[in-house]
């Protein structure tokens, strides 16, 4: 139990920093490695003790919680009394840390418990017994899940509760009419009734299906939003940057650019000059970020040329007479602005915009702002409001002249072939090629860490909340199996009197619960896939002026579908352990007492 989180932490560091895997994949593999360690130790413990050992696992989980939270509880009072824990983001970070530690301990305990249950099923008799043929035969007789019953349940879930109930009531009414007509002719009519255990089984399957359905659809929609946002960010901003530590003399950028382009995995590099300014047009004034770019190479790194709706990117380096403002008729350098920024300033193509920089010439009263008129040569639209309302682009030489930087630039923007390996390529390819200091690198994930961390946390929280639907369905499975155990006490007693061991009896009820969960999971995956396909094909319209997208985005990730299915099956399996263990410990004399 203690080794599982340690292995997960070390594995995350090795896979992410050393092997260069994407952060999400590295974390997933590290957590899986820790879970497999706890799972394997649970199997070994159950094989050695020939029992599940619930109390031992619970004690180990509490011990792990004490080891994880003990140092944290000692530090938090001192941190809260200092000035370090005043900002809201620090308190939020502490909350995420506490939830992460709690989830680590619970996942380790759950994995150990699942492994112990499996170890008892396979090795509880003192030898390896993986046979299931007889147990499957008995479990199938208990469940009584005919194909037409499953089809009716699937149609009930698909059509909805109200239409499904109407269909069921109509079917019951027709059956009742046939029974009355047969009774009027003197025929003997036997009215079959659905057993209570079968009804509970169908309810359990429906609950698991609805939970998996909701979880897959919501995760697919959130992945669609995340993918759309990621595409817009990576289309507007570069995959990474090459900068210098605290220096403004990046004059050797041309030779550095050639070195960067020679690194395997780099497909483009362009210089940029970055500064914050004020833009004015008439009586309109707003803050903006002006970036000097090279029109000939900027298209190899970002999608700015394709995002331009009016004008061309080449017009930035072609002075054309201005058509509006006080500088009408004058030959001015070009400026590309976002669509939202043009609406804020009330300017169009060819109009004049004054760029005001707070870092101007040194005068008698100190630093004097510098201002210069520019012509609107292009208007772009990226779909990201923050960029369309705050960014403007100048030709690099004009930006260097305006800001007085000479031949120096802020840095290089680079594009990599595999965006998920951007951090690894920059840190283990570009940085060693430049021999480190004074150069430094920054990838897109680091630049947008807060945004994507918030999206990831939102997705995790939504998955946990909707996962409670599957958790509730697993409690229904527990109730169903307990009813099965009470209903089959005599059969269990007969089996045990004929020589069936505790693991064999336990296998029967574990199989029943797993089959219920598996059928519900398949139903839910089919419904989720169909719903996502319908949303993708038909589309749910959204107001592009508000959401910057015309339809609700959806992206079906096979990994997410597989994880949801694994979660549903794992909960179904864990739900079977208690009622199955109670059935396996039933004494034959107790089951046959009333016979």
PDB file of N, CA, C and O in Angstrom, residues 241-286:
ATOM      1  N   UNK A 241       8.883  28.406 -27.603  1.00  0.00           N
ATOM      2  CA  UNK A 241       9.676  29.622 -27.780  1.00  0.00           C
ATOM      3  C   UNK A 241      11.108  29.374 -27.321  1.00  0.00           C
ATOM      4  O   UNK A 241      11.347  28.578 -26.402  1.00  0.00           O
ATOM      5  N   UNK A 242      12.028  30.080 -27.973  1.00  0.00           N
ATOM      6  CA  UNK A 242      13.429  30.127 -27.545  1.00  0.00           C
ATOM      7  C   UNK A 242      13.706  31.554 -27.092  1.00  0.00           C
ATOM      8  O   UNK A 242      13.585  32.502 -27.886  1.00  0.00           O
ATOM      9  N   UNK A 243      14.062  31.731 -25.818  1.00  0.00           N
ATOM     10  CA  UNK A 243      14.249  33.053 -25.227  1.00  0.00           C
ATOM     11  C   UNK A 243      15.637  33.130 -24.590  1.00  0.00           C
ATOM     12  O   UNK A 243      16.377  32.133 -24.559  1.00  0.00           O
ATOM     13  N   UNK A 244      15.973  34.331 -24.071  1.00  0.00           N
ATOM     14  CA  UNK A 244      17.226  34.520 -23.347  1.00  0.00           C
ATOM     15  C   UNK A 244      16.919  35.031 -21.945  1.00  0.00           C
ATOM     16  O   UNK A 244      15.942  35.765 -21.751  1.00  0.00           O
ATOM     17  N   UNK A 245      17.746  34.619 -20.992  1.00  0.00           N
ATOM     18  CA  UNK A 245      17.549  35.001 -19.596  1.00  0.00           C
ATOM     19  C   UNK A 245      17.853  36.483 -19.402  1.00  0.00           C
ATOM     20  O   UNK A 245      18.995  36.915 -19.528  1.00  0.00           O
ATOM     21  N   UNK A 246      16.798  37.272 -19.120  1.00  0.00           N
ATOM     22  CA  UNK A 246      16.954  38.653 -18.694  1.00  0.00           C
ATOM     23  C   UNK A 246      17.812  39.507 -19.586  1.00  0.00           C
ATOM     24  O   UNK A 246      18.485  40.415 -19.104  1.00  0.00           O
ATOM     25  N   UNK A 247      17.839  39.241 -20.881  1.00  0.00           N
ATOM     26  CA  UNK A 247      18.675  40.021 -21.767  1.00  0.00           C
ATOM     27  C   UNK A 247      17.843  40.550 -22.920  1.00  0.00           C
ATOM     28  O   UNK A 247      16.892  39.915 -23.357  1.00  0.00           O
ATOM     29  N   UNK A 248      18.195  41.725 -23.417  1.00  0.00           N
ATOM     30  CA  UNK A 248      17.502  42.343 -24.536  1.00  0.00           C
ATOM     31  C   UNK A 248      18.426  42.504 -25.746  1.00  0.00           C
ATOM     32  O   UNK A 248      18.267  43.409 -26.553  1.00  0.00           O
ATOM     33  N   UNK A 249      19.424  41.646 -25.854  1.00  0.00           N
ATOM     34  CA  UNK A 249      20.376  41.753 -26.956  1.00  0.00           C
ATOM     35  C   UNK A 249      20.396  40.465 -27.781  1.00  0.00           C
ATOM     36  O   UNK A 249      21.455  39.909 -28.075  1.00  0.00           O
ATOM     37  N   UNK A 250      19.209  39.971 -28.118  1.00  0.00           N
ATOM     38  CA  UNK A 250      19.106  38.747 -28.917  1.00  0.00           C
ATOM     39  C   UNK A 250      19.324  39.128 -30.384  1.00  0.00           C
ATOM     40  O   UNK A 250      18.419  39.051 -31.223  1.00  0.00           O
ATOM     41  N   UNK A 251      20.542  39.551 -30.680  1.00  0.00           N
ATOM     42  CA  UNK A 251      20.862  39.993 -32.046  1.00  0.00           C
ATOM     43  C   UNK A 251      21.356  38.850 -32.928  1.00  0.00           C
ATOM     44  O   UNK A 251      21.374  38.981 -34.153  1.00  0.00           O
ATOM     45  N   UNK A 252      21.741  37.732 -32.308  1.00  0.00           N
ATOM     46  CA  UNK A 252      22.273  36.607 -33.078  1.00  0.00           C
ATOM     47  C   UNK A 252      21.171  35.613 -33.457  1.00  0.00           C
ATOM     48  O   UNK A 252      21.441  34.434 -33.703  1.00  0.00           O
ATOM     49  N   UNK A 253      19.948  36.093 -33.548  1.00  0.00           N
ATOM     50  CA  UNK A 253      18.814  35.184 -33.750  1.00  0.00           C
ATOM     51  C   UNK A 253      18.866  34.453 -35.089  1.00  0.00           C
ATOM     52  O   UNK A 253      18.317  33.344 -35.217  1.00  0.00           O
ATOM     53  N   UNK A 254      19.502  35.017 -36.091  1.00  0.00           N
ATOM     54  CA  UNK A 254      19.562  34.349 -37.397  1.00  0.00           C
ATOM     55  C   UNK A 254      20.379  33.063 -37.319  1.00  0.00           C
ATOM     56  O   UNK A 254      19.968  32.023 -37.840  1.00  0.00           O
ATOM     57  N   UNK A 255      21.523  33.111 -36.658  1.00  0.00           N
ATOM     58  CA  UNK A 255      22.323  31.885 -36.509  1.00  0.00           C
ATOM     59  C   UNK A 255      21.650  30.900 -35.564  1.00  0.00           C
ATOM     60  O   UNK A 255      21.692  29.674 -35.782  1.00  0.00           O
ATOM     61  N   UNK A 256      21.023  31.427 -34.513  1.00  0.00           N
ATOM     62  CA  UNK A 256      20.297  30.547 -33.588  1.00  0.00           C
ATOM     63  C   UNK A 256      19.144  29.859 -34.308  1.00  0.00           C
ATOM     64  O   UNK A 256      18.857  28.680 -34.081  1.00  0.00           O
ATOM     65  N   UNK A 257      18.475  30.585 -35.188  1.00  0.00           N
ATOM     66  CA  UNK A 257      17.354  29.996 -35.942  1.00  0.00           C
ATOM     67  C   UNK A 257      17.828  28.827 -36.789  1.00  0.00           C
ATOM     68  O   UNK A 257      17.147  27.790 -36.869  1.00  0.00           O
ATOM     69  N   UNK A 258      18.986  28.941 -37.408  1.00  0.00           N
ATOM     70  CA  UNK A 258      19.503  27.836 -38.209  1.00  0.00           C
ATOM     71  C   UNK A 258      19.838  26.633 -37.330  1.00  0.00           C
ATOM     72  O   UNK A 258      19.611  25.483 -37.726  1.00  0.00           O
ATOM     73  N   UNK A 259      20.368  26.882 -36.145  1.00  0.00           N
ATOM     74  CA  UNK A 259      20.655  25.779 -35.222  1.00  0.00           C
ATOM     75  C   UNK A 259      19.372  25.093 -34.770  1.00  0.00           C
ATOM     76  O   UNK A 259      19.325  23.866 -34.659  1.00  0.00           O
ATOM     77  N   UNK A 260      18.333  25.885 -34.503  1.00  0.00           N
ATOM     78  CA  UNK A 260      17.059  25.317 -34.055  1.00  0.00           C
ATOM     79  C   UNK A 260      16.438  24.488 -35.167  1.00  0.00           C
ATOM     80  O   UNK A 260      15.907  23.391 -34.934  1.00  0.00           O
ATOM     81  N   UNK A 261      16.464  24.978 -36.400  1.00  0.00           N
ATOM     82  CA  UNK A 261      15.873  24.242 -37.525  1.00  0.00           C
ATOM     83  C   UNK A 261      16.597  22.932 -37.786  1.00  0.00           C
ATOM     84  O   UNK A 261      16.008  22.005 -38.381  1.00  0.00           O
ATOM     85  N   UNK A 262      17.864  22.816 -37.375  1.00  0.00           N
ATOM     86  CA  UNK A 262      18.626  21.585 -37.579  1.00  0.00           C
ATOM     87  C   UNK A 262      18.282  20.504 -36.563  1.00  0.00           C
ATOM     88  O   UNK A 262      18.681  19.348 -36.737  1.00  0.00           O
ATOM     89  N   UNK A 263      17.537  20.850 -35.516  1.00  0.00           N
ATOM     90  CA  UNK A 263      17.165  19.871 -34.484  1.00  0.00           C
ATOM     91  C   UNK A 263      16.071  18.952 -35.030  1.00  0.00           C
ATOM     92  O   UNK A 263      15.087  19.429 -35.602  1.00  0.00           O
ATOM     93  N   UNK A 264      16.202  17.629 -34.899  1.00  0.00           N
ATOM     94  CA  UNK A 264      15.156  16.712 -35.373  1.00  0.00           C
ATOM     95  C   UNK A 264      13.826  16.980 -34.661  1.00  0.00           C
ATOM     96  O   UNK A 264      13.782  17.159 -33.442  1.00  0.00           O
ATOM     97  N   UNK A 265      12.749  17.033 -35.429  1.00  0.00           N
ATOM     98  CA  UNK A 265      11.422  17.284 -34.877  1.00  0.00           C
ATOM     99  C   UNK A 265      10.957  18.711 -35.020  1.00  0.00           C
ATOM    100  O   UNK A 265       9.776  18.996 -34.830  1.00  0.00           O
ATOM    101  N   UNK A 266      11.865  19.648 -35.350  1.00  0.00           N
ATOM    102  CA  UNK A 266      11.500  21.055 -35.552  1.00  0.00           C
ATOM    103  C   UNK A 266      11.160  21.259 -37.026  1.00  0.00           C
ATOM    104  O   UNK A 266      11.950  20.910 -37.913  1.00  0.00           O
ATOM    105  N   UNK A 267       9.998  21.826 -37.295  1.00  0.00           N
ATOM    106  CA  UNK A 267       9.560  22.025 -38.683  1.00  0.00           C
ATOM    107  C   UNK A 267       9.488  23.496 -39.061  1.00  0.00           C
ATOM    108  O   UNK A 267       9.278  23.816 -40.232  1.00  0.00           O
ATOM    109  N   UNK A 268       9.624  24.417 -38.113  1.00  0.00           N
ATOM    110  CA  UNK A 268       9.554  25.831 -38.438  1.00  0.00           C
ATOM    111  C   UNK A 268      10.050  26.688 -37.292  1.00  0.00           C
ATOM    112  O   UNK A 268       9.952  26.308 -36.119  1.00  0.00           O
ATOM    113  N   UNK A 269      10.616  27.858 -37.621  1.00  0.00           N
ATOM    114  CA  UNK A 269      11.080  28.814 -36.613  1.00  0.00           C
ATOM    115  C   UNK A 269      10.999  30.207 -37.212  1.00  0.00           C
ATOM    116  O   UNK A 269      11.349  30.399 -38.387  1.00  0.00           O
ATOM    117  N   UNK A 270      10.554  31.162 -36.423  1.00  0.00           N
ATOM    118  CA  UNK A 270      10.423  32.540 -36.885  1.00  0.00           C
ATOM    119  C   UNK A 270      10.707  33.485 -35.734  1.00  0.00           C
ATOM    120  O   UNK A 270      10.376  33.186 -34.576  1.00  0.00           O
ATOM    121  N   UNK A 271      11.341  34.646 -36.001  1.00  0.00           N
ATOM    122  CA  UNK A 271      11.612  35.602 -34.924  1.00  0.00           C
ATOM    123  C   UNK A 271      10.367  36.407 -34.576  1.00  0.00           C
ATOM    124  O   UNK A 271       9.446  36.547 -35.392  1.00  0.00           O
ATOM    125  N   UNK A 272      10.340  36.928 -33.365  1.00  0.00           N
ATOM    126  CA  UNK A 272       9.239  37.791 -32.962  1.00  0.00           C
ATOM    127  C   UNK A 272       9.741  38.816 -31.954  1.00  0.00           C
ATOM    128  O   UNK A 272      10.725  38.589 -31.239  1.00  0.00           O
ATOM    129  N   UNK A 273       9.055  39.946 -31.931  1.00  0.00           N
ATOM    130  CA  UNK A 273       9.342  41.035 -30.991  1.00  0.00           C
ATOM    131  C   UNK A 273       8.029  41.387 -30.302  1.00  0.00           C
ATOM    132  O   UNK A 273       7.048  41.698 -30.971  1.00  0.00           O
ATOM    133  N   UNK A 274       8.017  41.341 -28.981  1.00  0.00           N
ATOM    134  CA  UNK A 274       6.778  41.372 -28.206  1.00  0.00           C
ATOM    135  C   UNK A 274       6.788  42.583 -27.286  1.00  0.00           C
ATOM    136  O   UNK A 274       7.751  42.815 -26.561  1.00  0.00           O
ATOM    137  N   UNK A 275       5.689  43.380 -27.326  1.00  0.00           N
ATOM    138  CA  UNK A 275       5.572  44.527 -26.429  1.00  0.00           C
ATOM    139  C   UNK A 275       4.112  44.873 -26.212  1.00  0.00           C
ATOM    140  O   UNK A 275       3.261  44.637 -27.091  1.00  0.00           O
ATOM    141  N   UNK A 276       3.816  45.443 -25.040  1.00  0.00           N
ATOM    142  CA  UNK A 276       2.472  45.906 -24.733  1.00  0.00           C
ATOM    143  C   UNK A 276       2.372  47.400 -25.033  1.00  0.00           C
ATOM    144  O   UNK A 276       3.257  48.171 -24.673  1.00  0.00           O
ATOM    145  N   UNK A 277       1.272  47.785 -25.696  1.00  0.00           N
ATOM    146  CA  UNK A 277       1.107  49.175 -26.138  1.00  0.00           C
ATOM    147  C   UNK A 277      -0.347  49.586 -25.918  1.00  0.00           C
ATOM    148  O   UNK A 277      -1.178  48.803 -25.443  1.00  0.00           O
ATOM    149  N   UNK A 278      -0.630  50.828 -26.282  1.00  0.00           N
ATOM    150  CA  UNK A 278      -1.987  51.352 -26.368  1.00  0.00           C
ATOM    151  C   UNK A 278      -2.289  51.660 -27.826  1.00  0.00           C
ATOM    152  O   UNK A 278      -1.423  52.165 -28.549  1.00  0.00           O
ATOM    153  N   UNK A 279      -3.503  51.355 -28.253  1.00  0.00           N
ATOM    154  CA  UNK A 279      -3.951  51.657 -29.612  1.00  0.00           C
ATOM    155  C   UNK A 279      -5.080  52.674 -29.536  1.00  0.00           C
ATOM    156  O   UNK A 279      -5.983  52.545 -28.695  1.00  0.00           O
ATOM    157  N   UNK A 280      -5.033  53.651 -30.425  1.00  0.00           N
ATOM    158  CA  UNK A 280      -6.079  54.668 -30.447  1.00  0.00           C
ATOM    159  C   UNK A 280      -6.487  54.934 -31.887  1.00  0.00           C
ATOM    160  O   UNK A 280      -5.667  54.862 -32.813  1.00  0.00           O
ATOM    161  N   UNK A 281      -7.772  55.245 -32.048  1.00  0.00           N
ATOM    162  CA  UNK A 281      -8.325  55.623 -33.345  1.00  0.00           C
ATOM    163  C   UNK A 281      -9.466  56.581 -33.070  1.00  0.00           C
ATOM    164  O   UNK A 281     -10.517  56.171 -32.552  1.00  0.00           O
ATOM    165  N   UNK A 282      -9.265  57.838 -33.351  1.00  0.00           N
ATOM    166  CA  UNK A 282     -10.276  58.832 -33.013  1.00  0.00           C
ATOM    167  C   UNK A 282     -10.372  58.975 -31.511  1.00  0.00           C
ATOM    168  O   UNK A 282      -9.384  59.234 -30.814  1.00  0.00           O
ATOM    169  N   UNK A 283     -11.585  58.805 -30.990  1.00  0.00           N
ATOM    170  CA  UNK A 283     -11.809  58.895 -29.547  1.00  0.00           C
ATOM    171  C   UNK A 283     -11.720  57.541 -28.862  1.00  0.00           C
ATOM    172  O   UNK A 283     -11.975  57.438 -27.662  1.00  0.00           O
ATOM    173  N   UNK A 284     -11.397  56.492 -29.595  1.00  0.00           N
ATOM    174  CA  UNK A 284     -11.363  55.134 -29.053  1.00  0.00           C
ATOM    175  C   UNK A 284      -9.942  54.771 -28.657  1.00  0.00           C
ATOM    176  O   UNK A 284      -8.986  55.008 -29.415  1.00  0.00           O
ATOM    177  N   UNK A 285      -9.811  54.183 -27.457  1.00  0.00           N
ATOM    178  CA  UNK A 285      -8.504  53.832 -26.906  1.00  0.00           C
ATOM    179  C   UNK A 285      -8.605  52.487 -26.204  1.00  0.00           C
ATOM    180  O   UNK A 285      -9.573  52.218 -25.478  1.00  0.00           O
ATOM    181  N   UNK A 286      -7.624  51.614 -26.423  1.00  0.00           N
ATOM    182  CA  UNK A 286      -7.621  50.303 -25.779  1.00  0.00           C
ATOM    183  C   UNK A 286      -6.194  49.794 -25.664  1.00  0.00           C
ATOM    184  O   UNK A 286      -5.300  50.208 -26.416  1.00  0.00           O
TER     185      UNK A 286
END
